[in-house]
PDB file of C-alpha atoms in Angstrom:
ATOM      1  CA  ASN A 320      -6.307   7.228  -5.618  1.00  0.00           C
ATOM      2  CA  LEU A 321      -8.466   4.185  -4.295  1.00  0.00           C
ATOM      3  CA  VAL A 322     -11.245   6.357  -3.397  1.00  0.00           C
ATOM      4  CA  ARG A 323     -11.230   8.325  -6.516  1.00  0.00           C
ATOM      5  CA  ARG A 324     -10.938   5.324  -8.672  1.00  0.00           C
ATOM      6  CA  TRP A 325     -13.675   3.377  -7.016  1.00  0.00           C
ATOM      7  CA  LEU A 326     -16.119   6.321  -6.788  1.00  0.00           C
ATOM      8  CA  SER A 327     -15.537   7.033 -10.512  1.00  0.00           C
ATOM      9  CA  GLN A 328     -16.137   3.449 -11.539  1.00  0.00           C
ATOM     10  CA  GLN A 329     -18.735   2.066  -9.239  1.00  0.00           C
ATOM     11  CA  ALA A 330     -22.204   3.351  -8.687  1.00  0.00           C
ATOM     12  CA  GLY A 331     -23.826   3.547  -5.352  1.00  0.00           C
ATOM     13  CA  LEU A 332     -20.593   3.533  -3.228  1.00  0.00           C
ATOM     14  CA  PHE A 333     -20.203   5.418   0.110  1.00  0.00           C
ATOM     15  CA  ILE A 334     -16.735   5.463   1.507  1.00  0.00           C
ATOM     16  CA  VAL A 335     -15.748   6.569   4.830  1.00  0.00           C
ATOM     17  CA  ASN A 336     -12.071   7.522   4.588  1.00  0.00           C
ATOM     18  CA  VAL A 337     -10.196   7.479   7.802  1.00  0.00           C
ATOM     19  CA  ASP A 338      -6.917   9.278   7.859  1.00  0.00           C
ATOM     20  CA  LEU A 339      -4.709  10.458  10.537  1.00  0.00           C
ATOM     21  CA  LEU A 340      -3.479  13.319   8.142  1.00  0.00           C
ATOM     22  CA  THR A 341       0.146  13.052   9.006  1.00  0.00           C
ATOM     23  CA  TYR A 342       2.949  14.678   6.997  1.00  0.00           C
ATOM     24  CA  ALA A 343       2.177  12.490   3.965  1.00  0.00           C
ATOM     25  CA  ALA A 344      -1.302  13.401   3.798  1.00  0.00           C
ATOM     26  CA  ASP A 345      -3.034  16.154   1.616  1.00  0.00           C
ATOM     27  CA  ARG A 346      -6.664  17.008   2.148  1.00  0.00           C
ATOM     28  CA  GLY A 347      -6.625  18.582  -1.371  1.00  0.00           C
ATOM     29  CA  HIS A 348      -6.501  15.075  -2.951  1.00  0.00           C
ATOM     30  CA  VAL A 349     -10.122  14.410  -1.952  1.00  0.00           C
ATOM     31  CA  ALA A 350     -11.467  17.913  -1.445  1.00  0.00           C
ATOM     32  CA  ASP A 351     -13.616  17.902  -4.675  1.00  0.00           C
ATOM     33  CA  LEU A 352     -15.271  14.568  -3.865  1.00  0.00           C
ATOM     34  CA  PRO A 353     -19.045  14.748  -3.425  1.00  0.00           C
ATOM     35  CA  ALA A 354     -20.367  14.718   0.226  1.00  0.00           C
ATOM     36  CA  ASP A 355     -22.953  12.038  -0.613  1.00  0.00           C
ATOM     37  CA  GLN A 356     -20.199   9.552  -1.550  1.00  0.00           C
ATOM     38  CA  HIS A 357     -17.288  10.353   0.585  1.00  0.00           C
ATOM     39  CA  LEU A 358     -16.671  11.309   4.141  1.00  0.00           C
ATOM     40  CA  LEU A 359     -13.131  12.072   5.298  1.00  0.00           C
ATOM     41  CA  VAL A 360     -12.660  11.324   9.094  1.00  0.00           C
ATOM     42  CA  GLU A 361      -9.357  12.628  10.598  1.00  0.00           C
ATOM     43  CA  ALA A 362      -8.663   9.918  13.158  1.00  0.00           C
ATOM     44  CA  ASP A 363      -6.187   7.305  14.276  1.00  0.00           C
ATOM     45  CA  ILE A 364      -6.771   3.749  13.506  1.00  0.00           C
ATOM     46  CA  CYS A 365      -5.294   2.780  16.806  1.00  0.00           C
ATOM     47  CA  ASP A 366      -8.492   4.353  18.507  1.00  0.00           C
ATOM     48  CA  GLY A 367     -10.440   0.945  18.460  1.00  0.00           C
ATOM     49  CA  GLU A 368     -13.549   2.321  20.080  1.00  0.00           C
ATOM     50  CA  LEU A 369     -13.758   5.096  17.424  1.00  0.00           C
ATOM     51  CA  MET A 370     -13.318   2.637  14.564  1.00  0.00           C
ATOM     52  CA  ALA A 371     -15.961   0.397  15.869  1.00  0.00           C
ATOM     53  CA  GLN A 372     -18.325   3.418  16.229  1.00  0.00           C
ATOM     54  CA  LEU A 373     -17.778   4.233  12.651  1.00  0.00           C
ATOM     55  CA  LEU A 374     -18.484   0.810  11.588  1.00  0.00           C
ATOM     56  CA  ARG A 375     -21.821   0.981  13.510  1.00  0.00           C
ATOM     57  CA  ASP A 376     -22.731   4.541  12.754  1.00  0.00           C
ATOM     58  CA  HIS A 377     -22.124   4.168   8.914  1.00  0.00           C
ATOM     59  CA  ASP A 378     -23.231   0.555   8.624  1.00  0.00           C
ATOM     60  CA  ILE A 379     -19.994  -0.365   6.987  1.00  0.00           C
ATOM     61  CA  ASP A 380     -19.683  -3.658   5.545  1.00  0.00           C
ATOM     62  CA  THR A 381     -16.189  -3.656   3.921  1.00  0.00           C
ATOM     63  CA  ILE A 382     -12.790  -2.438   5.290  1.00  0.00           C
ATOM     64  CA  VAL A 383      -9.864  -1.851   2.996  1.00  0.00           C
ATOM     65  CA  HIS A 384      -7.003  -1.428   5.439  1.00  0.00           C
ATOM     66  CA  LEU A 385      -4.544   0.687   3.582  1.00  0.00           C
ATOM     67  CA  ALA A 386      -3.184   2.846   6.618  1.00  0.00           C
ATOM     68  CA  ALA A 387       0.429   2.462   7.270  1.00  0.00           C
ATOM     69  CA  GLU A 388       3.782   3.987   7.661  1.00  0.00           C
ATOM     70  CA  SER A 389       5.558   2.823   4.557  1.00  0.00           C
ATOM     71  CA  HIS A 390       8.881   4.636   3.955  1.00  0.00           C
ATOM     72  CA  VAL A 391      11.800   2.270   4.605  1.00  0.00           C
ATOM     73  CA  ASP A 392      14.280   4.919   5.464  1.00  0.00           C
ATOM     74  CA  ARG A 393      12.005   6.402   8.092  1.00  0.00           C
ATOM     75  CA  SER A 394      11.524   2.965   9.816  1.00  0.00           C
ATOM     76  CA  ILE A 395      15.418   2.502   9.902  1.00  0.00           C
ATOM     77  CA  ASP A 396      15.583   5.867  11.716  1.00  0.00           C
ATOM     78  CA  GLY A 397      12.437   5.512  13.814  1.00  0.00           C
ATOM     79  CA  PRO A 398      10.885   2.139  13.969  1.00  0.00           C
ATOM     80  CA  GLY A 399       8.619   2.957  16.911  1.00  0.00           C
ATOM     81  CA  ALA A 400       6.108   4.782  14.648  1.00  0.00           C
ATOM     82  CA  PHE A 401       5.806   1.733  12.361  1.00  0.00           C
ATOM     83  CA  ILE A 402       5.096  -0.530  15.136  1.00  0.00           C
ATOM     84  CA  GLN A 403       2.461   1.638  16.448  1.00  0.00           C
ATOM     85  CA  THR A 404       0.485   2.233  13.155  1.00  0.00           C
ATOM     86  CA  ASN A 405       1.170  -0.933  11.363  1.00  0.00           C
ATOM     87  CA  VAL A 406       0.873  -3.518  14.128  1.00  0.00           C
ATOM     88  CA  VAL A 407      -1.045  -1.796  16.946  1.00  0.00           C
ATOM     89  CA  GLY A 408      -3.218   0.078  14.467  1.00  0.00           C
ATOM     90  CA  THR A 409      -4.104  -3.186  12.612  1.00  0.00           C
ATOM     91  CA  SER A 410      -4.712  -4.958  15.709  1.00  0.00           C
ATOM     92  CA  ALA A 411      -7.364  -2.335  16.710  1.00  0.00           C
ATOM     93  CA  MET A 412      -8.991  -2.413  13.393  1.00  0.00           C
ATOM     94  CA  LEU A 413      -9.360  -6.237  13.472  1.00  0.00           C
ATOM     95  CA  GLN A 414     -10.721  -5.946  17.045  1.00  0.00           C
ATOM     96  CA  ALA A 415     -13.247  -3.286  15.885  1.00  0.00           C
ATOM     97  CA  ALA A 416     -14.439  -5.259  12.880  1.00  0.00           C
ATOM     98  CA  ARG A 417     -14.716  -8.539  15.141  1.00  0.00           C
ATOM     99  CA  ALA A 418     -16.755  -6.694  17.776  1.00  0.00           C
ATOM    100  CA  VAL A 419     -19.137  -5.092  15.298  1.00  0.00           C
ATOM    101  CA  TRP A 420     -19.367  -7.593  12.486  1.00  0.00           C
ATOM    102  CA  LEU A 421     -19.338 -10.774  14.725  1.00  0.00           C
ATOM    103  CA  ASP A 422     -22.013  -9.571  17.067  1.00  0.00           C
ATOM    104  CA  GLU A 423     -24.892 -12.092  16.878  1.00  0.00           C
ATOM    105  CA  GLY A 424     -27.613  -9.447  16.292  1.00  0.00           C
ATOM    106  CA  ARG A 425     -25.445  -7.903  13.527  1.00  0.00           C
ATOM    107  CA  GLN A 426     -24.783 -11.184  11.937  1.00  0.00           C
ATOM    108  CA  ALA A 427     -28.545 -11.724  11.787  1.00  0.00           C
ATOM    109  CA  ALA A 428     -29.310  -8.378  10.279  1.00  0.00           C
ATOM    110  CA  LEU A 429     -26.670  -8.856   7.635  1.00  0.00           C
ATOM    111  CA  ALA A 430     -27.828 -12.243   6.703  1.00  0.00           C
ATOM    112  CA  ASN A 431     -31.406 -11.128   6.451  1.00  0.00           C
ATOM    113  CA  ALA A 432     -30.334  -8.283   4.190  1.00  0.00           C
ATOM    114  CA  GLY A 433     -28.297 -10.579   2.117  1.00  0.00           C
ATOM    115  CA  ARG A 434     -25.048  -8.735   2.804  1.00  0.00           C
ATOM    116  CA  THR A 435     -21.616 -10.174   3.624  1.00  0.00           C
ATOM    117  CA  VAL A 436     -18.554  -8.424   5.299  1.00  0.00           C
ATOM    118  CA  ARG A 437     -14.938  -8.214   4.348  1.00  0.00           C
ATOM    119  CA  PHE A 438     -11.767  -7.095   5.982  1.00  0.00           C
ATOM    120  CA  HIS A 439      -9.282  -6.705   3.232  1.00  0.00           C
ATOM    121  CA  HIS A 440      -5.644  -5.983   4.257  1.00  0.00           C
ATOM    122  CA  VAL A 441      -3.202  -4.299   1.827  1.00  0.00           C
ATOM    123  CA  SER A 442       0.304  -5.366   2.295  1.00  0.00           C
ATOM    124  CA  THR A 443       3.787  -5.353   0.573  1.00  0.00           C
ATOM    125  CA  ASP A 444       6.107  -7.658  -1.294  1.00  0.00           C
ATOM    126  CA  GLU A 445       8.869  -6.670   1.210  1.00  0.00           C
ATOM    127  CA  VAL A 446       7.479  -9.105   3.622  1.00  0.00           C
ATOM    128  CA  TYR A 447       9.136 -11.980   1.496  1.00  0.00           C
ATOM    129  CA  GLY A 448      12.675 -10.557   1.900  1.00  0.00           C
ATOM    130  CA  ASP A 449      14.620 -10.383  -1.310  1.00  0.00           C
ATOM    131  CA  LEU A 450      15.630 -12.491  -4.348  1.00  0.00           C
ATOM    132  CA  SER A 451      18.821 -12.929  -6.382  1.00  0.00           C
ATOM    133  CA  ALA A 452      18.724 -11.855 -10.177  1.00  0.00           C
ATOM    134  CA  THR A 453      17.825 -15.424 -11.136  1.00  0.00           C
ATOM    135  CA  ASP A 454      15.424 -16.546  -8.447  1.00  0.00           C
ATOM    136  CA  PRO A 455      11.789 -17.175  -9.392  1.00  0.00           C
ATOM    137  CA  ALA A 456       9.322 -14.423  -8.425  1.00  0.00           C
ATOM    138  CA  PHE A 457       7.455 -14.423  -5.070  1.00  0.00           C
ATOM    139  CA  THR A 458       4.244 -16.445  -4.956  1.00  0.00           C
ATOM    140  CA  GLU A 459       1.693 -16.338  -2.111  1.00  0.00           C
ATOM    141  CA  THR A 460       3.541 -19.382  -0.419  1.00  0.00           C
ATOM    142  CA  THR A 461       6.970 -17.680  -0.419  1.00  0.00           C
ATOM    143  CA  PRO A 462       8.258 -17.909   3.306  1.00  0.00           C
ATOM    144  CA  TYR A 463       8.239 -14.592   5.185  1.00  0.00           C
ATOM    145  CA  ALA A 464      11.531 -12.999   5.601  1.00  0.00           C
ATOM    146  CA  PRO A 465      11.361  -9.253   6.214  1.00  0.00           C
ATOM    147  CA  SER A 466      14.662  -7.288   6.048  1.00  0.00           C
ATOM    148  CA  SER A 467      13.586  -3.725   7.538  1.00  0.00           C
ATOM    149  CA  PRO A 468      11.559  -2.518  10.353  1.00  0.00           C
ATOM    150  CA  TYR A 469       8.940  -1.372   7.901  1.00  0.00           C
ATOM    151  CA  SER A 470       8.601  -4.940   6.280  1.00  0.00           C
ATOM    152  CA  ALA A 471       8.761  -6.537   9.619  1.00  0.00           C
ATOM    153  CA  SER A 472       5.783  -4.493  10.855  1.00  0.00           C
ATOM    154  CA  LYS A 473       3.990  -5.343   7.620  1.00  0.00           C
ATOM    155  CA  ALA A 474       4.620  -9.030   8.209  1.00  0.00           C
ATOM    156  CA  ALA A 475       3.359  -8.908  11.803  1.00  0.00           C
ATOM    157  CA  SER A 476       0.206  -7.153  10.479  1.00  0.00           C
ATOM    158  CA  ASP A 477      -0.273  -9.937   7.868  1.00  0.00           C
ATOM    159  CA  HIS A 478      -0.057 -12.476  10.570  1.00  0.00           C
ATOM    160  CA  LEU A 479      -2.446 -10.754  12.848  1.00  0.00           C
ATOM    161  CA  VAL A 480      -5.058 -10.583   9.987  1.00  0.00           C
ATOM    162  CA  ARG A 481      -4.638 -14.453   9.473  1.00  0.00           C
ATOM    163  CA  ALA A 482      -5.000 -15.184  13.010  1.00  0.00           C
ATOM    164  CA  TRP A 483      -8.177 -13.172  13.386  1.00  0.00           C
ATOM    165  CA  SER A 484      -9.567 -15.238  10.445  1.00  0.00           C
ATOM    166  CA  ARG A 485      -8.606 -18.538  11.861  1.00  0.00           C
ATOM    167  CA  THR A 486      -9.409 -17.949  15.589  1.00  0.00           C
ATOM    168  CA  TYR A 487     -12.570 -15.568  15.268  1.00  0.00           C
ATOM    169  CA  GLY A 488     -13.842 -16.505  11.842  1.00  0.00           C
ATOM    170  CA  LEU A 489     -13.475 -12.887  10.676  1.00  0.00           C
ATOM    171  CA  PRO A 490     -13.736 -12.952   6.807  1.00  0.00           C
ATOM    172  CA  ILE A 491     -10.557 -11.524   5.479  1.00  0.00           C
ATOM    173  CA  THR A 492      -8.266 -11.136   2.171  1.00  0.00           C
ATOM    174  CA  ILE A 493      -4.877 -10.117   1.945  1.00  0.00           C
ATOM    175  CA  SER A 494      -2.972  -8.690  -1.043  1.00  0.00           C
ATOM    176  CA  ASN A 495       0.816  -8.110  -1.209  1.00  0.00           C
ATOM    177  CA  CYS A 496       1.886  -5.559  -3.781  1.00  0.00           C
ATOM    178  CA  SER A 497       5.015  -4.369  -5.531  1.00  0.00           C
ATOM    179  CA  ASN A 498       6.231  -0.898  -5.546  1.00  0.00           C
ATOM    180  CA  ASN A 499       3.405   1.590  -6.671  1.00  0.00           C
ATOM    181  CA  TYR A 500       3.816   4.780  -8.835  1.00  0.00           C
ATOM    182  CA  GLY A 501       1.518   7.363 -10.038  1.00  0.00           C
ATOM    183  CA  PRO A 502      -0.535  10.662  -9.319  1.00  0.00           C
ATOM    184  CA  ARG A 503      -0.413  12.197  -5.799  1.00  0.00           C
ATOM    185  CA  GLN A 504       2.341  10.164  -4.551  1.00  0.00           C
ATOM    186  CA  HIS A 505       4.278  11.653  -1.731  1.00  0.00           C
ATOM    187  CA  GLY A 506       7.435  13.545  -2.500  1.00  0.00           C
ATOM    188  CA  GLU A 507       9.968  11.355  -0.456  1.00  0.00           C
ATOM    189  CA  LYS A 508       9.260   8.390  -2.740  1.00  0.00           C
ATOM    190  CA  LEU A 509      11.615   7.479  -5.447  1.00  0.00           C
ATOM    191  CA  ILE A 510      10.231   8.582  -8.517  1.00  0.00           C
ATOM    192  CA  PRO A 511       8.816  11.956  -7.297  1.00  0.00           C
ATOM    193  CA  THR A 512      12.125  12.506  -5.750  1.00  0.00           C
ATOM    194  CA  VAL A 513      13.988  11.939  -9.069  1.00  0.00           C
ATOM    195  CA  ILE A 514      11.472  14.230 -10.923  1.00  0.00           C
ATOM    196  CA  ARG A 515      11.915  17.002  -8.327  1.00  0.00           C
ATOM    197  CA  LYS A 516      15.818  16.694  -8.287  1.00  0.00           C
ATOM    198  CA  CYS A 517      15.786  16.908 -12.236  1.00  0.00           C
ATOM    199  CA  LEU A 518      13.684  19.951 -12.249  1.00  0.00           C
ATOM    200  CA  GLU A 519      15.523  21.706  -9.433  1.00  0.00           C
ATOM    201  CA  ARG A 520      18.960  20.828 -10.976  1.00  0.00           C
ATOM    202  CA  GLU A 521      20.048  19.020  -7.735  1.00  0.00           C
ATOM    203  CA  SER A 522      22.020  16.014  -7.075  1.00  0.00           C
ATOM    204  CA  ILE A 523      20.078  12.743  -7.595  1.00  0.00           C
ATOM    205  CA  PRO A 524      20.812  10.197  -4.906  1.00  0.00           C
ATOM    206  CA  VAL A 525      21.148   6.610  -5.833  1.00  0.00           C
ATOM    207  CA  TYR A 526      21.921   3.955  -3.176  1.00  0.00           C
ATOM    208  CA  GLY A 527      24.981   1.871  -3.760  1.00  0.00           C
ATOM    209  CA  THR A 528      25.677   0.961  -7.147  1.00  0.00           C
ATOM    210  CA  GLY A 529      21.837   1.290  -8.265  1.00  0.00           C
ATOM    211  CA  GLU A 530      21.631  -2.382  -9.231  1.00  0.00           C
ATOM    212  CA  ASN A 531      18.696  -3.181  -6.854  1.00  0.00           C
ATOM    213  CA  ILE A 532      15.633  -4.283  -8.738  1.00  0.00           C
ATOM    214  CA  ARG A 533      12.071  -3.448  -8.003  1.00  0.00           C
ATOM    215  CA  ASP A 534       8.867  -4.420  -9.887  1.00  0.00           C
ATOM    216  CA  TRP A 535       6.663  -1.346 -10.699  1.00  0.00           C
ATOM    217  CA  LEU A 536       2.826  -1.328 -10.394  1.00  0.00           C
ATOM    218  CA  TYR A 537       0.591   1.587 -11.571  1.00  0.00           C
ATOM    219  CA  VAL A 538      -1.471   2.767  -8.695  1.00  0.00           C
ATOM    220  CA  ASP A 539      -4.829   2.682 -10.587  1.00  0.00           C
ATOM    221  CA  ASP A 540      -4.044  -1.066 -11.673  1.00  0.00           C
ATOM    222  CA  HIS A 541      -3.380  -1.614  -8.022  1.00  0.00           C
ATOM    223  CA  CYS A 542      -6.797  -0.109  -7.165  1.00  0.00           C
ATOM    224  CA  ASP A 543      -8.463  -2.161  -9.781  1.00  0.00           C
ATOM    225  CA  ALA A 544      -6.762  -5.305  -8.314  1.00  0.00           C
ATOM    226  CA  ILE A 545      -8.094  -4.574  -4.883  1.00  0.00           C
ATOM    227  CA  TRP A 546     -11.705  -4.207  -6.173  1.00  0.00           C
ATOM    228  CA  HIS A 547     -11.472  -7.383  -7.937  1.00  0.00           C
ATOM    229  CA  ILE A 548     -10.100  -9.146  -4.773  1.00  0.00           C
ATOM    230  CA  VAL A 549     -12.778  -7.619  -2.564  1.00  0.00           C
ATOM    231  CA  CYS A 550     -15.680  -8.674  -4.811  1.00  0.00           C
ATOM    232  CA  PHE A 551     -14.438 -12.118  -5.894  1.00  0.00           C
ATOM    233  CA  GLY A 552     -11.603 -13.110  -3.641  1.00  0.00           C
ATOM    234  CA  GLY A 553     -11.710 -16.289  -1.538  1.00  0.00           C
ATOM    235  CA  ASN A 554     -12.233 -15.836   2.089  1.00  0.00           C
ATOM    236  CA  GLY A 555      -9.022 -16.299   3.851  1.00  0.00           C
ATOM    237  CA  GLU A 556      -6.854 -15.948   0.770  1.00  0.00           C
ATOM    238  CA  THR A 557      -3.727 -14.072  -0.177  1.00  0.00           C
ATOM    239  CA  TYR A 558      -3.194 -12.610  -3.565  1.00  0.00           C
ATOM    240  CA  ASN A 559       0.117 -11.062  -4.989  1.00  0.00           C
ATOM    241  CA  VAL A 560      -0.579  -7.924  -7.030  1.00  0.00           C
ATOM    242  CA  GLY A 561       2.640  -6.930  -9.456  1.00  0.00           C
ATOM    243  CA  GLY A 562       3.161  -5.135 -12.436  1.00  0.00           C
ATOM    244  CA  LEU A 563       5.564  -7.634 -14.182  1.00  0.00           C
ATOM    245  CA  ASN A 564       7.595  -4.611 -14.784  1.00  0.00           C
ATOM    246  CA  GLU A 565      11.105  -5.085 -13.259  1.00  0.00           C
ATOM    247  CA  TRP A 566      13.725  -2.271 -13.182  1.00  0.00           C
ATOM    248  CA  THR A 567      17.057  -1.646 -11.594  1.00  0.00           C
ATOM    249  CA  ASN A 568      16.980   1.617  -9.623  1.00  0.00           C
ATOM    250  CA  LEU A 569      19.672   3.090 -11.918  1.00  0.00           C
ATOM    251  CA  ALA A 570      17.885   2.200 -15.083  1.00  0.00           C
ATOM    252  CA  LEU A 571      14.720   3.786 -13.675  1.00  0.00           C
ATOM    253  CA  VAL A 572      16.547   6.989 -12.756  1.00  0.00           C
ATOM    254  CA  HIS A 573      17.931   7.066 -16.328  1.00  0.00           C
ATOM    255  CA  GLN A 574      14.445   6.560 -17.582  1.00  0.00           C
ATOM    256  CA  MET A 575      13.126   9.426 -15.523  1.00  0.00           C
ATOM    257  CA  CYS A 576      16.061  11.685 -16.569  1.00  0.00           C
ATOM    258  CA  SER A 577      14.939  11.084 -20.349  1.00  0.00           C
ATOM    259  CA  ALA A 578      11.378  11.827 -19.509  1.00  0.00           C
ATOM    260  CA  VAL A 579      12.013  15.000 -17.759  1.00  0.00           C
ATOM    261  CA  ALA A 580      14.475  16.077 -20.630  1.00  0.00           C
ATOM    262  CA  ALA A 581      11.711  15.408 -22.993  1.00  0.00           C
ATOM    263  CA  GLU A 582       9.489  18.010 -21.332  1.00  0.00           C
ATOM    264  CA  THR A 583      12.074  20.603 -20.558  1.00  0.00           C
ATOM    265  CA  ASP A 584      15.010  22.320 -22.265  1.00  0.00           C
ATOM    266  CA  VAL A 585      17.744  20.351 -20.225  1.00  0.00           C
ATOM    267  CA  THR A 586      19.421  17.301 -21.844  1.00  0.00           C
ATOM    268  CA  THR A 587      19.138  13.788 -20.769  1.00  0.00           C
ATOM    269  CA  ALA A 588      23.070  13.896 -20.415  1.00  0.00           C
ATOM    270  CA  GLU A 589      22.971  16.918 -18.115  1.00  0.00           C
ATOM    271  CA  LEU A 590      20.241  15.315 -15.944  1.00  0.00           C
ATOM    272  CA  VAL A 591      22.216  11.873 -15.838  1.00  0.00           C
ATOM    273  CA  ALA A 592      25.166  13.839 -14.819  1.00  0.00           C
ATOM    274  CA  GLN A 593      23.354  14.953 -11.702  1.00  0.00           C
ATOM    275  CA  ILE A 594      23.294  11.174 -10.347  1.00  0.00           C
ATOM    276  CA  ALA A 595      25.280  10.695  -7.224  1.00  0.00           C
ATOM    277  CA  PHE A 596      25.809   7.328  -5.699  1.00  0.00           C
ATOM    278  CA  VAL A 597      25.486   7.357  -1.785  1.00  0.00           C
ATOM    279  CA  THR A 598      26.223   4.958   0.908  1.00  0.00           C
ATOM    280  CA  ASP A 599      23.754   1.955   0.480  1.00  0.00           C
ATOM    281  CA  ARG A 600      20.681   1.595   2.963  1.00  0.00           C
ATOM    282  CA  PRO A 601      21.290  -0.885   5.758  1.00  0.00           C
ATOM    283  CA  GLY A 602      19.756  -4.224   4.853  1.00  0.00           C
ATOM    284  CA  HIS A 603      18.863  -3.086   1.454  1.00  0.00           C
ATOM    285  CA  ASP A 604      17.096  -5.918  -0.317  1.00  0.00           C
ATOM    286  CA  ARG A 605      18.528  -6.854  -3.816  1.00  0.00           C
ATOM    287  CA  ARG A 606      15.306  -7.703  -5.798  1.00  0.00           C
ATOM    288  CA  TYR A 607      11.739  -7.848  -5.415  1.00  0.00           C
ATOM    289  CA  ALA A 608       9.466  -9.580  -8.124  1.00  0.00           C
ATOM    290  CA  ILE A 609       5.986 -10.729  -7.998  1.00  0.00           C
ATOM    291  CA  ASP A 610       4.094 -13.800  -9.668  1.00  0.00           C
ATOM    292  CA  PRO A 611       0.554 -12.428  -9.939  1.00  0.00           C
ATOM    293  CA  SER A 612      -0.780 -15.642 -11.817  1.00  0.00           C
ATOM    294  CA  LYS A 613      -3.024 -16.545  -8.882  1.00  0.00           C
ATOM    295  CA  LEU A 614      -4.942 -13.212  -9.161  1.00  0.00           C
ATOM    296  CA  SER A 615      -5.072 -13.211 -13.041  1.00  0.00           C
TER     297      SER A 615
END
């Protein structure tokens, strides 16, 4: 979504899109993009030498680091992959950027051309832990208190990015976003799962009592926020990106049932009857909420 959004709105961009093409990927999402604006490279971000070579070969001046394992349930069942991609992979990317961008010759060439570099790291609100129903929303200074292997791996990657900025002088920004939704989202995420279960007339699983609260952010709004941060964000700064759109999981599922019913011949009541409350996820955070005022 970010590649498509940016290329449709910004002239003169060329994006090298690095993707390992795991189970969650689909080449079809970018198959129609013009070759003079976009290059898909099937590669692992943990391969630091290749990442550095791509930076050199394509004269890249901006990294937007979105690559991550992100499904909490999968992190509980198999945390190793999350440590590898989110921590080791981020370290490899940082090392590659440092080796290429902070080389004296490269720095001089960029300065002469009037160009700057930026490593933007995309993270999650889950690094902050959770909130009660009455707590104020997360700000950029909220202490980290991750609950799951996923959020712990993202917290670690955030710390690495800040360390490379302070120790080596790498120009960086970080954004921590709330739950995304929108086109092309993988089917294991909540909203696609509910839509699929409604259409297939299968049981709709809801953790616990469904009272956990999430803030929802439309993916294109997130892409626009990242562009704004990359272009105008302060070096070394962190920005929270949220939708000011809090829903309990149960209320969201009811809303999705109503939306599907409006497009089919099944009633909302029939779809709501498919909801099945299941054993709660271990360490399930109660509420996330973002205060985006610094960005706005």
